[in-house]
Amino acid sequence: MKNINIAIDTLGGDNGLVTVVKGAVTGVNQNKNVYVHLCGPENAIKKQLSEYEYDKNRIIVVNATEEITTHDHPVEAVRNKKDSSMVVALSLVKDGTCDAFISSGNSGAILAGGQFVVGRAKGVKRTPLAHMLPTSKEPSLLLDCGANVDVKPEVLVQFAKMGSIYMENVVGKKKPTVAIVNIGTEEEKGNALVKATIPLLKECKDINFIGCIESREIPNGKADVIVAEGFVGNTIIKLYEGLSKMLLKEIKGAMMSNFSSKIGALLIKKSLKNTLSRFNAREAGGAPLLGLKGLVVKIHGNSKEDEVISAIKQCVEFVEKDVNGKIIEGIAEESKEETV
Amino acid sequence: MKNINIAIDTLGGDNGLVTVVKGAVTGVNQNKNVYVHLCGPENAIKKQLSEYEYDKNRIIVVNATEEITTHDHPVEAVRNKKDSSMVVALSLVKDGTCDAFISSGNSGAILAGGQFVVGRAKGVKRTPLAHMLPTSKEPSLLLDCGANVDVKPEVLVQFAKMGSIYMENVVGKKKPTVAIVNIGTEEEKGNALVKATIPLLKECKDINFIGCIESREIPNGKADVIVAEGFVGNTIIKLYEGLSKMLLKEIKGAMMSNFSSKIGALLIKKSLKNTLSRFNAREAGGAPLLGLKGLVVKIHGNSKEDEVISAIKQCVEFVEKDVNGKIIEGIAEESKEETV
């Protein structure tokens, strides 16, 4: 069994270092081949670690004196805070010490740091941010969720390939279906980018392309991998979050509005909870930034221990199945086709 | 009081001619200055009309022998089915007989027909489709919902102006706030189109521009008028519809899953219904296609009598407040500024 080294940024999340360290310890105890490199204030991390039982060889503390906060300007922070927990952790992936990186910190800084510090894998034009979207069926993988804007058709084709490889190997979905977000299901619809991308996706033999998807069909789980330009993908992921939150709040408000509705709410609480847990982002793992030299995983700012554990599992699958090797291979084939 | 002439397409909706005629009769009875021109199969319309009491002078039947169905190709249908109820009704706006047009038929054909048959008002570059979005506060007006793609920054500025004028005059919101959809609230974020549009919106004195809005904030009613490029707007409106429907279905499923949850559902039914009625598209009126020589209103394919009535009221406000005159004036000022 291959050893897997994961660099974890202990700072920047809403729930502090304690939560991250606790999750990392559990992750190490659950995965015998995992080595975790905890980056951040050495003393605080060690103090926290002293409270747990674990294999001492498999948790390495890497001191970092600075912190990138949510208020920092992403690009400037990555450039100037060289001794921040985030940049130190990213550097461990860059120099090959670690295979993967996990952070619940500043999203923009993670995206910028992934591209500038870790760097793109060979042949990758742009690195998309992918998100697992809860649907009424299985979750779908949406990419790009906003790491890039104004891209070319060939870039979207690479996103489709990377998404398929990730979905098949990390999530375990065989021959995942791929669709592109469009404003109609007919191919003649759409903007110039989508119209130019559709024929390229059809020609691409490595993916199971099923055509266009209108956003209204996304919640019904009509495709396993959903490709979108970053501006559109970002709009989808944020509306998904905002609208679900607003509707559930309104429904909760209705349930609490009078005496009989409160009794009613008590009676349906359990089955409603079961239903809604499927829509819980926490269980779907983190959002991977694909196409880099290592795996960069962004977890929610308010991540709890569970998210850290599931992100570690995600990294294990990613490394064991050699997803990066497959991505580089898939993209090299494309270059071969181009030169023929 | 000015007479208002409205051309209504009686065919193409899911609920048939009977529903449209019934709504039109009620609309005429409720608005003393409204004249309705019912376009479609003369005999069927007259037969239906014979069942109601109304001012005979104010409902005119205009025979049309063809129908544009949802399966028709929009542009071809408008071009080839000259004697369809939709094209006949649109022609009444074009030749000045009517001020406004209402249809529950083929959406694409309404957009194409609005642009090709009715034609753009003077100075208007593109005609946006606007939708009222339910939010946790007041509804917001989103435009463009997909009538145009790949537009220029100046076009989005015109959309912002038209949306403001519509919101202030038809919906009655004083000095409506205007925001542009972006992937961050900071101005340096976004794609090339949005970055180029922001300074123009800031300079525009006729609107109350408040900056960027991320899609996650749209359901919270953060802006009265929300401007987006057509591809993005279409993605938002369709995801709004699809996600709300899916979540409510899942919640309903949870309520019906066992005996105690069913009892609970009965107890919260009334307050839940009150809450959800705010999110009911039926009460928000139809979707106007703005910037044409007359008002073109698209109502849902499955519209009932109520939607026809509220669309008629919408047309009345539009004409009485001279929204088109204000749009043409607002845009003419812009041309003046440009030539200075």
XYZ file of C-alpha atoms in Angstrom, chain A residues 11 24 36 59-60 87 95 110 118 135 137 156 192-193 215 224 245 248 303 309 311 320:
22
model
C -5.700 28.043 10.050
C -6.709 15.098 10.968
C -0.515 14.183 7.634
C 1.552 13.226 11.970
C 4.254 15.787 11.203
C 1.518 28.846 1.589
C 8.285 20.257 -3.683
C -6.586 28.627 -2.238
C 1.637 24.213 -6.766
C -29.558 16.294 -6.483
C -30.639 11.247 -7.371
C -14.065 23.296 -21.495
C -20.750 31.414 -29.056
C -18.631 29.522 -26.495
C -30.077 24.575 -15.325
C -22.912 12.947 -13.536
C -30.955 28.131 2.471
C -35.570 25.985 4.095
C -16.060 22.905 8.151
C -12.077 13.354 7.572
C -11.514 15.322 2.509
C -4.394 5.551 -4.952
